[in-house]
Amino acid sequence: MLKSRKVLATFTSIALIFGALTYLLAWSSIFSVTTVSVTGAPNMQAERAVLTIADIASGEKIARVEPRATALRIESIDWIASAAVSRSWVSGEVVISIKPRRPSALFNGQTIDRGGAIFSLPGYVPQALPRISAPSTAAGLQALELYRVVPATFQDQITSLTAFNESNFAISLNYGGRAIRIQWGRNEESALKVEVISALLNLPENKKIRRIDVSAPHAPIVK
């Protein structure tokens, strides 16, 4: 009988402790969210967008904040590559860390990154991004690769790139205020093509040309 009473007392104590912990974690104001912050957001508009979808309020019970579920919800935003959420039981601080996608080009009027993800970044004003027109994302990424392999001095003159398919490209240049259309052809022999274009544009007799075809760089055509 004495042993049974001890067992009962032990279970009762455990239940009381469990109940007290449950109350402290789920209902007591002791373990509540005090602050919610975002790191990695590129601007205030992006930060507000993250806070809105995270939907975590100050004073909320910190036990009810589910880091993984919240991170997955945030990662549903198209311009976010990854997200992580941490919570501190001691301070009540919730930190949302995000990694935004990096705009690499304007693809058919929309922002695209190097991985081919198309997204809209809040508050972002495109500056110095190549403008790409293409019938598919794959072709657009090939045009972006073409842009990346040409010298920076040549990049600075490019106003747009067109991919007719994944192996046929055209480039529009602003050369000293003059619009030049380059039929590039395949994404190959880029260094040679840039050298040929520069040489042709520097010839006095080519001051009025508007088109250059370097799809066969050893036999260029000017118009």
Coordinates of C-alpha atoms in Angstrom, one line a residue:
M1 CA 0.0 0.0 0.0
L2 CA 2.8 2.4 0.9
K3 CA 4.5 1.7 -2.3
S4 CA 1.3 2.4 -4.3
R5 CA 1.0 5.7 -2.5
K6 CA 4.6 6.7 -3.4
V7 CA 4.0 5.8 -7.0
L8 CA 0.7 7.8 -7.0
A9 CA 2.5 10.8 -5.4
T10 CA 5.3 10.6 -8.0
F11 CA 2.8 10.6 -10.9
T12 CA 0.9 13.4 -9.3
S13 CA 4.1 15.5 -8.9
I14 CA 5.1 14.8 -12.5
A15 CA 1.6 15.8 -13.7
L16 CA 1.7 19.0 -11.7
I17 CA 5.2 19.9 -13.0
F18 CA 4.1 19.2 -16.6
G19 CA 0.9 21.3 -16.1
A20 CA 3.0 24.1 -14.7
L21 CA 5.4 24.0 -17.6
T22 CA 2.6 23.9 -20.1
Y23 CA 1.0 26.9 -18.5
L24 CA 4.3 28.8 -18.4
L25 CA 5.1 28.0 -22.1
A26 CA 1.6 28.3 -23.6
W27 CA -0.3 30.8 -21.5
S28 CA 2.0 32.7 -19.2
S29 CA 3.3 36.2 -20.3
I30 CA 6.8 35.2 -19.1
F31 CA 7.6 33.4 -22.4
S32 CA 6.3 35.8 -25.0
V33 CA 7.6 37.4 -28.2
T34 CA 9.2 40.7 -27.4
T35 CA 10.7 41.7 -30.8
V36 CA 10.6 40.4 -34.4
S37 CA 13.4 41.4 -36.6
V38 CA 14.5 40.7 -40.2
T39 CA 18.1 40.4 -41.5
G40 CA 19.1 40.2 -45.1
A41 CA 16.2 42.2 -46.5
P42 CA 17.5 44.6 -49.3
N43 CA 15.1 47.4 -48.4
M44 CA 12.3 48.4 -46.1
Q45 CA 9.5 47.3 -48.5
A46 CA 11.0 43.9 -48.7
E47 CA 11.3 43.7 -44.9
R48 CA 7.6 44.7 -44.5
A49 CA 6.6 42.0 -46.9
V50 CA 8.5 39.3 -44.9
L51 CA 7.0 40.5 -41.6
T52 CA 3.5 40.4 -43.1
I53 CA 3.8 36.8 -44.3
A54 CA 5.6 35.7 -41.1
D55 CA 2.6 37.0 -39.1
I56 CA 4.3 37.0 -35.7
A57 CA 3.2 39.6 -33.2
S58 CA 4.8 41.0 -30.1
G59 CA 3.2 39.5 -27.0
E60 CA 2.4 36.2 -28.8
K61 CA 3.4 33.1 -26.9
I62 CA 6.8 32.1 -28.1
A63 CA 5.9 28.4 -27.9
R64 CA 3.4 29.0 -30.7
V65 CA 6.1 30.3 -33.1
E66 CA 7.0 27.4 -35.3
P67 CA 10.4 28.3 -36.9
R68 CA 10.4 25.7 -39.7
A69 CA 6.8 26.3 -40.7
T70 CA 7.3 30.0 -40.7
A71 CA 10.5 29.7 -42.7
L72 CA 8.7 27.6 -45.3
R73 CA 5.9 30.2 -45.5
I74 CA 8.5 33.0 -46.1
E75 CA 10.3 30.9 -48.8
S76 CA 7.0 30.9 -50.8
I77 CA 7.8 34.5 -51.6
D78 CA 9.2 34.4 -55.2
W79 CA 12.2 36.8 -54.5
I80 CA 13.5 34.8 -51.5
A81 CA 16.0 32.1 -52.1
S82 CA 16.1 30.8 -48.5
A83 CA 14.9 31.7 -45.0
A84 CA 15.6 30.7 -41.4
V85 CA 13.8 31.6 -38.2
S86 CA 15.2 31.5 -34.7
R87 CA 13.6 32.2 -31.3
S88 CA 15.1 33.0 -27.9
W89 CA 13.1 31.7 -24.9
V90 CA 15.2 34.0 -22.6
S91 CA 14.9 37.3 -24.4
G92 CA 11.7 36.6 -26.4
E93 CA 13.4 37.8 -29.6
V94 CA 12.5 36.2 -33.0
V95 CA 15.0 36.7 -35.8
I96 CA 14.1 36.0 -39.4
S97 CA 17.1 35.6 -41.6
I98 CA 16.6 35.7 -45.4
K99 CA 18.7 35.3 -48.5
P100 CA 17.1 37.3 -51.3
R101 CA 17.6 36.4 -55.0
R102 CA 20.0 38.6 -56.8
P103 CA 18.7 40.2 -60.0
S104 CA 20.9 39.4 -62.9
A105 CA 18.9 40.6 -65.9
L106 CA 15.5 41.9 -67.0
F107 CA 14.0 38.9 -68.9
N108 CA 11.0 39.8 -71.0
G109 CA 10.4 42.7 -68.7
Q110 CA 10.7 40.7 -65.5
T111 CA 13.7 40.3 -63.1
I112 CA 15.6 37.0 -63.4
D113 CA 18.5 35.5 -61.4
R114 CA 21.3 33.4 -62.6
G115 CA 19.4 30.2 -61.7
G116 CA 16.5 31.1 -64.0
A117 CA 14.1 32.1 -61.2
I118 CA 11.8 34.9 -62.3
F119 CA 10.7 37.2 -59.5
S120 CA 9.5 40.7 -58.5
L121 CA 11.6 42.4 -55.7
P122 CA 9.6 45.0 -53.7
G123 CA 11.1 48.5 -53.9
Y124 CA 13.8 47.4 -56.5
V125 CA 14.6 49.8 -59.3
P126 CA 16.6 48.0 -62.1
Q127 CA 19.9 49.7 -62.7
A128 CA 22.6 48.6 -65.1
L129 CA 20.9 45.3 -65.7
P130 CA 21.1 43.7 -69.2
R131 CA 17.7 43.6 -70.9
I132 CA 17.0 40.2 -72.5
S133 CA 14.3 39.1 -74.8
A134 CA 13.9 35.3 -75.4
P135 CA 11.2 32.7 -76.2
S136 CA 12.1 30.6 -73.2
T137 CA 13.9 30.8 -69.8
A138 CA 16.6 28.5 -71.1
A139 CA 17.3 30.8 -74.1
G140 CA 17.3 33.8 -71.8
L141 CA 19.9 32.2 -69.5
Q142 CA 22.1 31.5 -72.5
A143 CA 21.8 35.2 -73.4
L144 CA 22.8 36.1 -69.9
E145 CA 25.8 33.8 -70.1
L146 CA 26.8 35.6 -73.3
Y147 CA 26.6 38.9 -71.5
R148 CA 28.7 37.7 -68.7
V149 CA 31.6 36.4 -70.9
V150 CA 32.2 39.6 -72.9
P151 CA 34.6 42.2 -71.5
A152 CA 33.2 44.8 -69.1
T153 CA 34.0 47.6 -71.5
F154 CA 31.8 45.9 -74.1
Q155 CA 29.1 45.2 -71.6
D156 CA 28.8 48.9 -70.8
Q157 CA 27.7 49.5 -74.4
I158 CA 25.0 46.8 -74.5
T159 CA 21.5 48.1 -74.2
S160 CA 19.7 44.7 -74.9
L161 CA 20.2 41.1 -76.0
T162 CA 17.8 39.0 -78.0
A163 CA 17.9 35.2 -78.0
F164 CA 16.1 33.8 -81.0
N165 CA 16.8 30.4 -79.6
E166 CA 19.6 28.8 -77.5
S167 CA 22.2 29.2 -80.2
N168 CA 21.4 32.3 -82.1
F169 CA 21.7 35.8 -80.5
A170 CA 21.7 39.5 -81.4
I171 CA 23.0 42.4 -79.4
S172 CA 22.0 46.1 -79.4
L173 CA 24.8 48.6 -78.6
N174 CA 24.9 52.2 -77.8
Y175 CA 28.2 53.2 -79.4
G176 CA 29.0 56.8 -78.8
G177 CA 25.3 57.7 -79.1
R178 CA 24.8 55.6 -82.2
A179 CA 22.5 52.5 -82.1
I180 CA 24.3 49.5 -83.5
R181 CA 22.6 46.1 -84.1
I182 CA 25.0 43.1 -83.8
Q183 CA 24.0 39.7 -85.3
W184 CA 26.1 37.6 -82.9
G185 CA 25.1 34.1 -84.0
R186 CA 26.2 31.3 -81.6
N187 CA 27.7 32.0 -78.2
E188 CA 31.2 31.2 -79.2
E189 CA 34.5 33.0 -80.1
S190 CA 33.3 35.9 -78.0
A191 CA 36.8 37.5 -77.6
L192 CA 37.3 37.4 -81.4
K193 CA 33.9 38.8 -82.1
V194 CA 34.4 41.7 -79.7
E195 CA 37.8 42.4 -81.3
V196 CA 36.3 42.4 -84.8
I197 CA 33.4 44.6 -83.8
S198 CA 35.7 47.2 -82.2
A199 CA 38.0 47.2 -85.3
L200 CA 35.1 47.7 -87.6
L201 CA 33.6 50.5 -85.6
N202 CA 37.0 52.3 -85.5
L203 CA 37.3 52.4 -89.3
P204 CA 36.5 55.9 -90.7
E205 CA 34.5 54.4 -93.6
N206 CA 32.1 52.7 -91.1
K207 CA 31.0 55.9 -89.3
K208 CA 27.4 55.4 -90.6
I209 CA 26.9 51.7 -90.3
R210 CA 24.0 50.4 -88.2
R211 CA 24.4 46.7 -88.5
I212 CA 27.3 44.2 -88.1
D213 CA 27.0 40.5 -88.6
V214 CA 29.8 38.6 -86.8
S215 CA 28.1 35.2 -86.7
A216 CA 31.1 34.2 -88.9
P217 CA 33.7 36.5 -87.3
H218 CA 36.3 35.7 -90.0
A219 CA 34.0 37.1 -92.6
P220 CA 32.0 39.9 -90.9
I221 CA 29.3 41.9 -92.8
V222 CA 28.5 45.6 -92.2
K223 CA 25.5 47.6 -93.3

